[in-house]
XYZ file of C-alpha atoms in Angstrom:
749
model
C 21.609 -76.212 -86.553
C 21.229 -79.328 -84.408
C 24.298 -81.583 -84.863
C 26.101 -78.906 -86.855
C 29.148 -77.104 -85.428
C 28.942 -73.282 -85.485
C 30.673 -71.718 -88.452
C 33.196 -69.961 -86.215
C 34.262 -73.245 -84.627
C 34.637 -74.935 -88.018
C 36.711 -72.024 -89.322
C 38.955 -71.992 -86.265
C 39.526 -75.759 -86.484
C 40.465 -75.600 -90.147
C 42.812 -72.659 -89.552
C 44.574 -74.440 -86.697
C 44.721 -77.623 -88.766
C 46.523 -75.648 -91.472
C 48.895 -74.199 -88.848
C 48.006 -70.595 -89.818
C 47.746 -67.617 -87.567
C 44.874 -65.176 -88.060
C 47.320 -62.721 -89.625
C 48.577 -65.349 -92.074
C 45.029 -66.347 -93.042
C 44.162 -62.667 -93.481
C 47.108 -62.204 -95.854
C 46.203 -65.327 -97.812
C 42.446 -64.682 -98.096
C 42.140 -60.896 -98.149
C 39.720 -61.015 -95.198
C 40.729 -58.731 -92.316
C 42.202 -60.109 -89.074
C 39.405 -58.443 -87.091
C 36.707 -60.027 -89.256
C 38.271 -63.468 -88.918
C 38.523 -63.064 -85.137
C 34.879 -61.907 -84.864
C 33.732 -64.874 -86.958
C 35.669 -67.416 -84.925
C 34.362 -65.982 -81.637
C 30.795 -65.831 -82.972
C 30.664 -62.067 -82.567
C 29.595 -61.352 -86.143
C 27.125 -62.814 -88.554
C 28.048 -65.632 -90.902
C 29.798 -64.141 -93.955
C 28.547 -64.188 -97.502
C 29.499 -67.064 -99.807
C 32.229 -65.107 -101.552
C 33.915 -64.393 -98.176
C 33.709 -68.098 -97.263
C 35.205 -69.023 -100.647
C 38.049 -66.541 -100.063
C 38.738 -68.129 -96.656
C 38.666 -71.621 -98.191
C 41.183 -70.588 -100.837
C 43.385 -68.937 -98.213
C 43.294 -72.169 -96.200
C 44.002 -74.229 -99.369
C 41.175 -76.607 -98.454
C 40.496 -79.830 -100.274
C 36.987 -80.296 -101.687
C 35.510 -82.155 -98.648
C 36.802 -79.572 -96.166
C 35.768 -76.728 -98.467
C 32.222 -78.113 -98.658
C 32.151 -78.533 -94.872
C 33.012 -74.861 -94.404
C 30.367 -73.802 -96.928
C 27.778 -76.065 -95.290
C 28.522 -74.567 -91.873
C 28.063 -71.110 -93.354
C 24.715 -72.036 -94.938
C 23.487 -73.599 -91.717
C 24.502 -70.577 -89.668
C 22.829 -68.058 -91.948
C 19.240 -67.309 -90.825
C 16.483 -67.789 -93.345
C 14.538 -64.755 -94.471
C 11.409 -65.982 -92.721
C 13.266 -66.414 -89.454
C 14.848 -63.019 -89.825
C 11.574 -61.162 -89.989
C 9.578 -63.134 -87.462
C 8.243 -60.848 -84.764
C 10.620 -58.026 -85.522
C 10.701 -56.222 -88.833
C 7.775 -56.666 -91.205
C 8.395 -58.051 -94.723
C 7.019 -55.950 -97.577
C 3.458 -56.800 -98.522
C 2.251 -56.904 -102.091
C 0.392 -53.907 -103.496
C -2.206 -55.466 -105.746
C -3.808 -52.372 -107.244
C -0.682 -50.225 -107.421
C -1.055 -47.712 -110.246
C 1.314 -45.322 -112.017
C 4.643 -44.008 -110.661
C 6.564 -45.599 -113.513
C 9.413 -43.045 -113.570
C 9.763 -43.197 -109.780
C 9.982 -47.002 -109.747
C 12.520 -46.895 -112.560
C 14.624 -44.431 -110.614
C 14.570 -46.632 -107.508
C 15.578 -49.656 -109.562
C 18.428 -47.633 -111.024
C 19.526 -46.756 -107.490
C 19.389 -50.439 -106.535
C 21.569 -51.325 -109.528
C 24.142 -48.631 -108.702
C 27.564 -50.029 -108.069
C 29.015 -47.462 -105.689
C 28.022 -44.895 -103.121
C 25.510 -45.141 -100.343
C 22.224 -46.434 -101.739
C 19.770 -44.469 -99.651
C 16.650 -42.993 -101.247
C 14.362 -40.556 -99.434
C 10.797 -40.567 -100.739
C 9.020 -37.444 -99.517
C 5.810 -35.601 -100.247
C 2.566 -34.307 -98.770
C 0.271 -36.449 -96.631
C -1.615 -39.041 -98.649
C 0.523 -38.927 -101.795
C 1.400 -42.637 -101.619
C 4.943 -42.622 -100.240
C 4.563 -45.844 -98.267
C 2.730 -47.575 -101.097
C 5.510 -46.682 -103.516
C 8.205 -47.884 -101.119
C 6.405 -51.203 -100.552
C 5.881 -51.707 -104.266
C 9.551 -50.977 -104.918
C 10.594 -53.367 -102.149
C 8.446 -56.136 -103.612
C 9.808 -55.515 -107.122
C 13.446 -55.337 -105.984
C 13.378 -58.197 -103.456
C 15.201 -60.630 -105.741
C 18.153 -58.238 -105.874
C 18.586 -58.466 -102.089
C 18.961 -62.144 -101.139
C 19.672 -61.422 -97.457
C 16.196 -60.058 -96.821
C 13.799 -57.162 -97.172
C 12.555 -55.473 -94.013
C 10.005 -52.753 -93.268
C 10.102 -50.732 -90.052
C 7.472 -48.109 -89.202
C 9.205 -45.206 -87.444
C 5.872 -43.590 -86.438
C 7.361 -40.198 -87.224
C 4.036 -38.384 -87.546
C 1.885 -39.848 -84.817
C 4.536 -39.657 -82.096
C 8.028 -40.831 -83.026
C 9.416 -43.916 -81.358
C 12.909 -43.829 -79.920
C 15.552 -44.930 -82.430
C 16.499 -47.757 -80.105
C 13.291 -49.673 -80.888
C 13.606 -49.855 -84.688
C 17.335 -50.486 -84.256
C 16.595 -53.474 -82.040
C 13.972 -54.788 -84.464
C 16.351 -54.666 -87.401
C 19.205 -56.325 -85.523
C 16.937 -59.170 -84.440
C 15.631 -59.498 -87.983
C 19.225 -59.820 -89.127
C 19.771 -62.728 -86.769
C 21.737 -61.053 -83.964
C 21.262 -63.015 -80.722
C 19.822 -61.532 -77.545
C 23.085 -62.382 -75.812
C 25.048 -60.330 -78.324
C 22.543 -57.460 -78.106
C 22.907 -57.396 -74.331
C 26.660 -56.850 -74.723
C 26.253 -53.626 -76.740
C 25.107 -50.161 -75.762
C 23.115 -47.922 -78.133
C 26.191 -46.761 -80.028
C 27.474 -50.304 -80.315
C 24.161 -51.551 -81.673
C 24.084 -48.781 -84.250
C 27.612 -49.660 -85.311
C 26.720 -53.333 -85.501
C 23.706 -52.562 -87.719
C 25.803 -50.422 -90.030
C 28.383 -53.170 -90.307
C 25.819 -55.897 -90.974
C 23.996 -53.881 -93.613
C 27.347 -52.999 -95.141
C 28.278 -56.678 -95.459
C 24.929 -58.096 -96.548
C 22.612 -57.346 -99.423
C 19.439 -56.255 -97.675
C 16.689 -53.833 -98.544
C 15.293 -51.850 -95.617
C 12.238 -49.611 -95.762
C 12.231 -47.021 -92.987
C 8.656 -45.831 -93.221
C 7.223 -42.610 -91.834
C 10.435 -40.966 -90.613
C 10.122 -37.817 -88.562
C 13.560 -36.268 -89.049
C 17.200 -36.905 -89.886
C 18.172 -37.728 -86.292
C 15.776 -40.659 -86.268
C 17.170 -42.078 -89.512
C 20.946 -41.653 -89.259
C 21.673 -44.553 -86.852
C 19.786 -46.925 -89.166
C 21.763 -46.259 -92.341
C 24.357 -48.744 -93.680
C 28.080 -48.108 -93.733
C 28.575 -49.421 -97.265
C 26.800 -49.799 -100.556
C 25.697 -53.452 -100.507
C 22.340 -52.816 -98.827
C 19.699 -50.320 -99.907
C 17.513 -48.190 -97.655
C 14.252 -46.524 -98.687
C 13.127 -43.809 -96.305
C 9.637 -42.348 -96.515
C 8.887 -39.048 -94.841
C 6.649 -36.044 -95.218
C 9.849 -34.034 -94.922
C 12.639 -34.105 -97.532
C 15.217 -34.716 -94.742
C 17.581 -32.194 -96.270
C 20.132 -32.723 -93.516
C 21.034 -36.196 -94.809
C 24.012 -36.350 -97.137
C 24.724 -38.678 -100.057
C 21.109 -39.681 -100.547
C 18.870 -39.686 -103.588
C 15.702 -37.636 -103.050
C 12.454 -38.445 -104.770
C 9.546 -36.060 -104.236
C 6.015 -37.300 -104.858
C 2.924 -35.272 -105.599
C -0.507 -36.174 -106.894
C -1.022 -38.710 -109.689
C -1.593 -37.742 -113.301
C -5.291 -37.655 -114.222
C -5.162 -40.869 -116.275
C -3.349 -42.673 -113.438
C -5.882 -41.419 -110.887
C -8.750 -42.688 -113.040
C -7.018 -46.032 -113.494
C -6.577 -46.430 -109.729
C -10.306 -45.822 -109.215
C -11.088 -48.346 -111.964
C -8.998 -50.975 -110.214
C -10.679 -50.353 -106.873
C -14.220 -50.185 -108.260
C -13.874 -52.809 -110.938
C -13.839 -52.034 -114.632
C -17.532 -52.767 -115.254
C -18.755 -50.313 -112.644
C -16.169 -47.652 -113.469
C -16.719 -47.869 -117.225
C -20.470 -47.489 -116.768
C -19.874 -43.905 -115.533
C -16.527 -42.831 -116.995
C -17.206 -39.089 -116.742
C -18.238 -39.378 -113.091
C -15.136 -41.449 -112.291
C -12.937 -38.809 -113.949
C -14.700 -36.100 -111.948
C -14.145 -37.993 -108.671
C -10.439 -38.162 -109.541
C -10.372 -34.383 -110.046
C -12.308 -33.638 -106.858
C -9.893 -35.848 -104.922
C -7.059 -33.711 -106.255
C -5.645 -36.952 -107.717
C -4.205 -37.643 -104.248
C -3.781 -41.424 -103.803
C -5.119 -41.523 -100.225
C -8.214 -39.548 -101.189
C -8.730 -41.724 -104.274
C -8.502 -44.877 -102.201
C -10.932 -43.518 -99.599
C -13.372 -42.508 -102.336
C -13.005 -45.878 -104.057
C -13.529 -47.801 -100.824
C -16.524 -45.619 -99.966
C -18.136 -46.578 -103.271
C -17.160 -50.226 -102.909
C -19.007 -50.486 -99.601
C -22.005 -48.656 -101.056
C -22.223 -50.895 -104.092
C -25.774 -49.794 -104.898
C -24.870 -46.111 -105.230
C -23.962 -44.451 -108.474
C -20.541 -42.833 -108.809
C -22.309 -39.600 -109.682
C -23.790 -39.556 -106.175
C -20.287 -39.279 -104.712
C -19.489 -36.537 -107.245
C -22.370 -34.475 -105.865
C -21.169 -35.015 -102.293
C -17.598 -34.013 -103.132
C -18.641 -30.990 -105.182
C -19.474 -29.075 -101.994
C -16.077 -27.634 -101.028
C -17.078 -27.037 -97.418
C -17.980 -30.712 -96.969
C -15.498 -32.377 -99.285
C -12.896 -33.319 -96.690
C -15.568 -34.678 -94.382
C -16.943 -36.788 -97.215
C -13.511 -38.340 -97.836
C -13.867 -40.781 -94.959
C -13.970 -44.559 -95.154
C -14.126 -46.407 -91.842
C -11.253 -45.226 -89.671
C -9.391 -43.649 -92.592
C -9.917 -39.898 -92.952
C -8.011 -37.706 -95.382
C -8.438 -34.757 -93.036
C -6.789 -36.693 -90.201
C -3.675 -37.228 -92.324
C -3.370 -33.474 -92.776
C -4.105 -32.775 -89.120
C -1.131 -34.842 -87.947
C 1.318 -32.634 -89.843
C -0.530 -29.419 -89.006
C -0.195 -30.075 -85.259
C 3.599 -30.188 -85.595
C 3.913 -26.706 -87.134
C 5.165 -23.629 -85.354
C 2.576 -20.927 -84.748
C 3.962 -18.797 -87.591
C 3.881 -21.672 -90.052
C 0.378 -22.755 -89.049
C -0.913 -19.222 -89.595
C 0.928 -18.983 -92.911
C -0.731 -22.206 -94.083
C -4.140 -20.864 -93.105
C -3.564 -17.574 -94.923
C -2.173 -19.203 -98.059
C -5.624 -20.684 -98.590
C -6.659 -17.144 -99.583
C -4.341 -17.101 -102.613
C -6.644 -17.180 -105.647
C -4.200 -18.789 -108.087
C -2.939 -22.385 -108.519
C 0.512 -21.549 -107.174
C 2.408 -18.682 -105.597
C 5.769 -17.157 -104.717
C 7.122 -16.096 -101.339
C 5.865 -12.588 -102.128
C 2.304 -13.821 -101.592
C 3.203 -15.004 -98.110
C 4.862 -11.672 -97.356
C 1.825 -9.728 -98.564
C -0.594 -11.884 -96.577
C 1.352 -11.691 -93.324
C 2.652 -8.137 -93.706
C 6.243 -9.350 -93.215
C 9.436 -9.128 -95.221
C 10.076 -11.341 -98.217
C 12.864 -13.395 -96.646
C 10.944 -13.889 -93.410
C 7.946 -15.148 -95.362
C 10.175 -17.420 -97.422
C 11.640 -18.978 -94.271
C 8.179 -19.728 -92.894
C 6.999 -21.164 -96.210
C 10.078 -23.386 -96.313
C 9.012 -24.760 -92.940
C 5.747 -25.758 -94.610
C 7.738 -27.409 -97.396
C 9.796 -29.299 -94.817
C 6.551 -30.458 -93.181
C 5.240 -31.752 -96.501
C 2.313 -29.311 -96.524
C 3.576 -27.091 -99.330
C 5.332 -28.160 -102.499
C 8.271 -26.197 -103.863
C 9.373 -26.120 -107.498
C 12.772 -25.234 -108.930
C 11.148 -22.150 -110.442
C 10.824 -20.568 -106.991
C 7.083 -21.164 -106.877
C 5.070 -23.004 -104.272
C 1.958 -25.123 -104.679
C -0.731 -25.911 -102.127
C -2.630 -29.080 -102.986
C -6.345 -28.529 -103.551
C -7.379 -30.686 -100.580
C -4.779 -29.058 -98.340
C -6.163 -25.695 -99.444
C -9.616 -26.779 -98.258
C -8.111 -28.022 -94.995
C -6.269 -24.715 -94.463
C -9.372 -22.711 -95.324
C -11.401 -24.631 -92.746
C -8.725 -23.954 -90.124
C -8.733 -20.297 -91.147
C -12.454 -20.040 -90.411
C -12.077 -21.857 -87.113
C -8.918 -20.230 -85.777
C -8.697 -16.742 -87.300
C -10.832 -13.805 -86.207
C -12.734 -12.029 -89.031
C -10.790 -8.789 -88.598
C -7.265 -10.198 -89.088
C -8.487 -12.424 -91.909
C -10.016 -9.492 -93.798
C -6.869 -7.438 -93.211
C -4.785 -10.217 -94.782
C -7.145 -10.390 -97.762
C -6.925 -6.620 -98.170
C -3.110 -6.692 -98.068
C -2.968 -9.415 -100.709
C -5.464 -7.700 -103.010
C -3.729 -4.333 -102.687
C -0.316 -5.851 -103.393
C -1.519 -7.779 -106.446
C -3.290 -4.819 -108.049
C -0.632 -2.243 -107.150
C 2.023 -4.482 -108.673
C -0.123 -5.082 -111.764
C -0.412 -1.314 -112.257
C 3.346 -0.780 -111.971
C 4.035 -3.694 -114.325
C 1.454 -2.637 -116.921
C 2.758 0.931 -116.987
C 6.114 -0.265 -118.296
C 4.357 -0.325 -121.699
C 2.298 2.836 -121.320
C 3.514 6.180 -122.748
C 4.780 8.702 -120.173
C 5.234 6.011 -117.500
C 7.791 3.260 -118.124
C 9.967 2.261 -115.157
C 8.532 2.315 -111.612
C 8.925 5.594 -109.750
C 11.930 5.791 -107.376
C 9.579 5.757 -104.399
C 8.118 2.359 -105.297
C 9.201 -0.498 -103.046
C 7.754 -3.771 -104.242
C 8.054 -7.400 -103.189
C 9.078 -8.444 -106.710
C 11.650 -7.145 -109.195
C 10.193 -5.104 -112.055
C 13.449 -3.657 -113.323
C 12.597 -3.885 -117.019
C 9.672 -4.444 -119.348
C 10.365 -8.173 -119.705
C 10.217 -8.706 -115.945
C 6.966 -6.754 -115.903
C 5.506 -8.866 -118.690
C 6.599 -12.094 -117.031
C 4.975 -11.098 -113.745
C 1.711 -10.028 -115.384
C 1.432 -13.315 -117.240
C 2.554 -15.685 -114.493
C 0.397 -14.016 -111.824
C -2.610 -13.373 -114.088
C -4.957 -15.802 -112.276
C -4.269 -14.038 -108.985
C -4.454 -10.382 -110.060
C -7.520 -11.115 -112.192
C -9.232 -12.627 -109.137
C -8.100 -9.626 -107.079
C -9.660 -7.325 -109.685
C -12.977 -9.155 -109.335
C -12.703 -8.906 -105.559
C -12.023 -5.166 -105.764
C -15.045 -4.711 -108.043
C -17.218 -6.704 -105.639
C -16.059 -4.565 -102.727
C -16.789 -1.361 -104.614
C -13.140 -0.325 -104.984
C -13.955 1.349 -108.302
C -10.912 3.616 -108.488
C -8.567 0.657 -108.016
C -10.393 -1.290 -110.735
C -10.195 1.473 -113.365
C -6.577 2.246 -112.471
C -5.560 -1.401 -112.952
C -7.385 -1.758 -116.275
C -5.993 1.572 -117.492
C -2.443 0.357 -116.856
C -3.021 -2.574 -119.260
C -3.853 -0.337 -122.255
C -0.700 -1.101 -124.235
C 0.323 -4.362 -122.583
C -2.882 -6.157 -123.576
C -1.933 -6.051 -127.265
C 1.077 -8.255 -126.439
C -1.157 -10.943 -124.939
C -4.279 -10.782 -127.067
C -5.284 -14.408 -126.598
C -5.167 -14.447 -122.798
C -8.930 -14.863 -122.905
C -9.975 -12.397 -120.200
C -9.519 -8.895 -121.595
C -13.233 -8.469 -122.325
C -13.931 -9.420 -118.740
C -11.337 -6.945 -117.425
C -12.678 -4.016 -119.440
C -16.293 -4.881 -118.747
C -15.443 -4.645 -115.023
C -13.610 -1.355 -115.501
C -16.445 0.091 -117.633
C -18.895 -0.678 -114.844
C -16.527 0.787 -112.254
C -16.162 3.979 -114.312
C -19.963 4.216 -114.560
C -20.199 3.832 -110.775
C -17.719 6.708 -110.417
C -20.005 8.785 -112.670
C -17.053 9.964 -114.769
C -17.999 10.054 -118.488
C -14.383 10.548 -119.582
C -13.214 7.481 -117.676
C -16.209 5.558 -118.892
C -15.443 6.479 -122.514
C -11.881 5.148 -122.208
C -12.936 1.828 -120.667
C -15.866 1.351 -123.046
C -13.460 1.874 -125.931
C -11.020 -0.664 -124.488
C -13.912 -3.070 -124.047
C -14.731 -2.557 -127.731
C -11.087 -3.378 -128.600
C -11.249 -6.584 -126.553
C -14.517 -7.663 -128.164
C -12.898 -7.228 -131.598
C -9.421 -8.641 -131.105
C -10.051 -11.281 -128.450
C -13.646 -12.418 -128.797
C -14.496 -11.590 -132.436
C -17.871 -10.199 -131.335
C -17.895 -7.392 -133.869
C -21.486 -6.146 -133.643
C -21.220 -5.854 -129.860
C -17.930 -4.031 -130.375
C -19.640 -1.442 -132.571
C -22.334 -0.951 -129.913
C -19.733 -0.531 -127.185
C -17.740 1.937 -129.304
C -20.891 3.945 -130.027
C -21.566 4.082 -126.282
C -17.989 5.188 -125.710
C -18.392 7.917 -128.332
C -21.474 9.294 -126.550
C -19.632 9.366 -123.211
C -16.567 11.015 -124.780
C -18.707 13.735 -126.346
C -20.448 14.285 -123.002
C -17.019 14.680 -121.365
C -15.655 16.817 -124.204
C -12.811 14.311 -124.582
C -11.666 14.526 -128.220
C -9.017 11.722 -128.098
C -11.592 9.290 -126.708
C -14.072 10.332 -129.411
C -11.373 9.487 -131.934
C -10.634 6.191 -130.184
C -14.293 5.177 -130.300
C -14.464 5.882 -134.034
C -11.244 3.975 -134.708
C -12.441 0.857 -132.863
C -15.809 1.051 -134.597
C -13.993 1.255 -137.956
C -12.117 -1.986 -137.253
C -15.351 -3.735 -136.240
C -17.135 -2.503 -139.384
C -14.289 -3.823 -141.527
C -14.532 -7.231 -139.840
C -18.268 -7.198 -140.537
C -17.629 -6.479 -144.228
C -18.967 -2.912 -144.013
C -16.142 -1.304 -145.950
C -17.480 2.214 -146.486
C -18.499 2.625 -142.829
C -15.021 1.480 -141.853
C -13.317 4.048 -144.089
C -15.598 6.878 -143.009
C -15.143 6.284 -139.286
C -11.409 5.702 -139.624
C -10.988 8.984 -141.551
C -13.013 10.839 -138.908
C -10.844 9.274 -136.203
C -7.639 10.465 -137.884
C -9.011 13.987 -138.158
C -9.978 14.109 -134.471
C -6.574 12.819 -133.332
C -4.898 15.487 -135.462
C -7.167 18.102 -133.911
C -6.195 16.919 -130.433
C -2.487 16.635 -131.392
C -2.505 13.074 -129.999
C 0.388 11.405 -131.799
C 0.030 7.915 -130.270
C -3.663 7.794 -131.114
C -3.061 9.213 -134.593
C -0.615 6.441 -135.430
C -3.092 3.716 -134.533
C -5.914 5.440 -136.385
C -3.723 5.795 -139.486
C -3.015 2.050 -139.525
C -6.750 1.422 -139.279
C -7.514 3.992 -141.992
C -5.014 2.479 -144.414
C -6.275 -1.050 -143.788
C -9.868 0.114 -144.305
C -8.899 1.672 -147.642
C -7.303 -1.583 -148.771
C -10.448 -3.465 -147.768
C -12.502 -0.988 -149.816
C -10.327 -1.806 -152.852
C -7.956 1.172 -152.718
C -4.707 -0.646 -151.985
C -2.603 2.066 -153.665
C -4.073 4.732 -151.378
C -3.678 2.406 -148.400
C 0.014 2.093 -149.200
C 0.367 5.874 -149.294
C -1.177 6.233 -145.826
C 0.982 3.465 -144.369
C 4.136 5.029 -145.805
C 3.179 8.277 -144.058
C 3.346 6.377 -140.759
C 6.810 4.956 -141.500
C 8.056 8.428 -142.488
C 6.699 9.830 -139.234
C 8.478 7.103 -137.231
C 11.721 7.624 -139.151
C 11.814 11.385 -138.470
C 14.693 12.329 -136.124
C 12.460 14.561 -134.025
C 9.529 12.161 -133.755
C 7.491 12.701 -130.564
C 6.733 8.992 -130.117
C 9.290 6.387 -129.074
C 9.726 3.174 -127.110
C 7.122 0.434 -127.049
C 4.438 2.450 -128.847
C 6.786 3.271 -131.730
C 8.001 -0.327 -132.004
C 4.461 -1.700 -131.996
C 3.265 0.802 -134.572
C 6.208 0.110 -136.885
C 5.595 -3.645 -136.743
C 1.867 -3.304 -137.466
C 2.508 -0.833 -140.289
C 5.182 -3.021 -141.886
C 2.732 -5.915 -141.822
C 0.016 -3.686 -143.319
C 2.364 -2.673 -146.145
C 2.966 -6.344 -146.865
C -0.792 -6.881 -147.166
C -1.072 -3.800 -149.383
C 1.495 -5.253 -151.777
C -0.216 -8.648 -151.797
C -3.441 -6.892 -152.800
C -1.484 -5.173 -155.589
C 0.223 -8.506 -156.518
C 3.657 -6.963 -156.033
C 5.097 -10.156 -154.637
C 8.737 -9.154 -154.172
C 7.799 -6.057 -152.138
C 5.176 -8.060 -150.244
C 7.741 -10.708 -149.298
C 10.236 -8.085 -148.108
C 7.714 -6.306 -145.871
C 6.340 -9.541 -144.418
C 9.850 -10.812 -143.721
C 10.567 -7.605 -141.791
C 7.232 -7.877 -139.984
C 7.958 -11.465 -138.887
C 11.258 -10.334 -137.349
C 9.683 -7.336 -135.630
C 6.737 -9.261 -134.161
C 9.082 -11.998 -133.000
C 11.288 -9.429 -131.285
C 8.254 -7.867 -129.580
C 6.954 -11.264 -128.476
C 3.665 -11.105 -130.414
C 3.106 -14.628 -131.776
C -0.488 -13.905 -132.795
C 0.769 -11.251 -135.227
C 3.877 -13.238 -136.177
C 1.593 -15.994 -137.459
C -0.220 -13.634 -139.812
C 3.057 -12.227 -141.123
C 4.414 -15.747 -141.713
C 1.340 -16.655 -143.748
C 1.664 -13.446 -145.785
C 5.346 -14.153 -146.392
C 4.570 -17.721 -147.436
C 1.862 -16.526 -149.795
C 4.233 -14.066 -151.485
C 7.056 -16.605 -151.715
C 4.711 -19.157 -153.246
C 3.816 -16.677 -155.984
C 7.527 -16.038 -156.520
C 8.159 -19.758 -157.036
C 10.006 -20.288 -153.738
C 7.869 -23.253 -152.760
C 10.240 -24.774 -150.207
C 10.611 -21.540 -148.253
C 6.866 -20.877 -148.506
C 6.168 -24.355 -147.087
C 8.531 -23.584 -144.205
C 6.665 -20.346 -143.440
C 3.282 -22.067 -143.337
C 4.646 -24.792 -141.045
C 6.194 -22.202 -138.708
C 2.807 -20.491 -138.491
C 1.081 -23.800 -137.685
C 3.726 -24.538 -135.038
C 2.582 -21.443 -133.132
C -0.602 -23.343 -132.282
C -2.898 -21.643 -129.792
C -0.660 -18.569 -129.705
C -1.848 -17.662 -133.210
C -5.274 -16.672 -134.476
C -7.455 -19.593 -135.540
C -8.315 -17.897 -138.845
C -4.614 -17.511 -139.589
C -3.951 -21.183 -138.787
C -6.779 -22.292 -141.073
C -5.387 -20.188 -143.913
C -1.852 -21.505 -143.297
C -3.042 -25.106 -143.529
C -5.075 -24.401 -146.675
C -2.147 -22.709 -148.425
C 0.242 -25.462 -147.322
C -2.083 -28.118 -148.741
C -2.284 -26.219 -152.040
C 1.471 -26.394 -152.624
C 2.835 -29.151 -154.893
C 4.055 -32.250 -153.048
C 7.683 -32.202 -151.977
């Protein structure tokens, strides 16, 4: 500015030349008296062009004087390079940035917003790429902020700096003189920063914030500037901010990041190994970058070599080291800041066998109340070490799980650790038993004495818990079997007897009943063994389609039942064997065993078992070619269920009615009585849908479509086949194949 008068002096001269007081100029220009006074005395920064234009119009300046005022303003405004020199760091480019499209779009939308405070908090676990995202956004949005983009590291994790230091850096970057800074105390400097950011269009990245207290003095007073805050904590105490939570990358984005680091030629030479590295790194950006850099330095090594190193869970974190960058160190910084309760909770959560969890898991592990556990787990969320979803579930990243497990081994004595494992296993299996018994005759609702950590007030809540927590209670069942807790294993599997038919395609029922059969054998109880062998036979038929093995298992169950003198289990074995024989095309064996099963259930006066055996008997007759007789047997079941004094009700009755209605539809198809077939299948679709049995709903939809097609209702038949196909994996593959074949056979629309 050599030879150029300061803007304030030029403004004051022009105002005096026009014989205007500050108040009169304020009225004429719309600029406040205080702002005009600060500008003339040099106590505030040079205003933006639009403010200078407003002053020029208020002064009624001719073109030469107007240009002189604008020139003084331009000369007094620091350049961006001068503003950042030695103080705040300008955003660097991120050459291999990958993914985060929705997040970048959201930040751009925030930058475009016309009103409100434009402050965005980017939070997430260590290593998820918060800083990288903020820097990329700053580089992309720089043109929208002509007064500068600044990055200040708040060192919130590795020992927070005092707010005064970043405040001073930003003020200097904004061109405030040392003389002016010396005139202000801490509060005055904070106010000055807020005012400057409120007047100018700047973008400020406050990286690595520790807490709200560190950030508040650095936020603007208005909406012209934008601030991006990165923190491992969500900074929930800040108001009027947009929060953006990061987690790991999607698999395709993680692979693409590795390809960019390694180079496409090298990555594409081993695509499967690169994809596996992405998975083993938990798709965490820091881990991916460390792995990529590790391979870049070791250019002669195959990617598969790193896969083998990372495959060892106990050594994985140690292997994710490149130079002075260690993934484990990033976790350690946050771990050191936890309270004792939270640190122990993190260690114990590594014992959870499923991909996610609820607060009840924390309560079971620690032996505390639900709300107390929830409070401690929320501390982990605040620290960025646990992710919370709107569904009330928590997730522990795979690498953080390994970190917590290592700390558990190092810091927890074997006794307390085993006690925590025992509490978790007991809670999972006890709750599974209570939930499963909602569907079992003579049980239903939990007993009044039961006090659980989760609500199981109705059958739907029970079903939801069993399905959502299946990975955990299944793992607990394996653990109980391994520890020789045979009674607990058979009790859990027994409770699933009627629930399992609602979730046929879970994929693990054979495994469950194989475990329980072995446990029953270890207990040397032939009656128990017969029951679990028979359930294993059911699972082999309905879930795995291994029919010959199912016959063998049923025959074994029959021998055990006879040894125990258990007539209902003898009948059960024969009924399951009949179904397997029918699937194998052995029609006469199916009919014979089904008839024998019905007789034994009648002898034992077992109504629930008799109903199931009657459905099997009727279906076996139809398969043998006696559809008329099959229909008679199935109508006997409906009459039994319709009787006012029937001894069977609830879930068992509803299930039996749905299966029998479906069987009657098949009987009528076999008899080519299409109107009756359509009516029964339509009823069966509604009943299976109400029960939540999509695998059976699909079969009923195909039967309905088949009958409607024969009746000439092609459009409705086409709709039925498409509804069946829409069920996807929830339906039986054979049913889906038939639906597609029948759909293709219909005339074109």
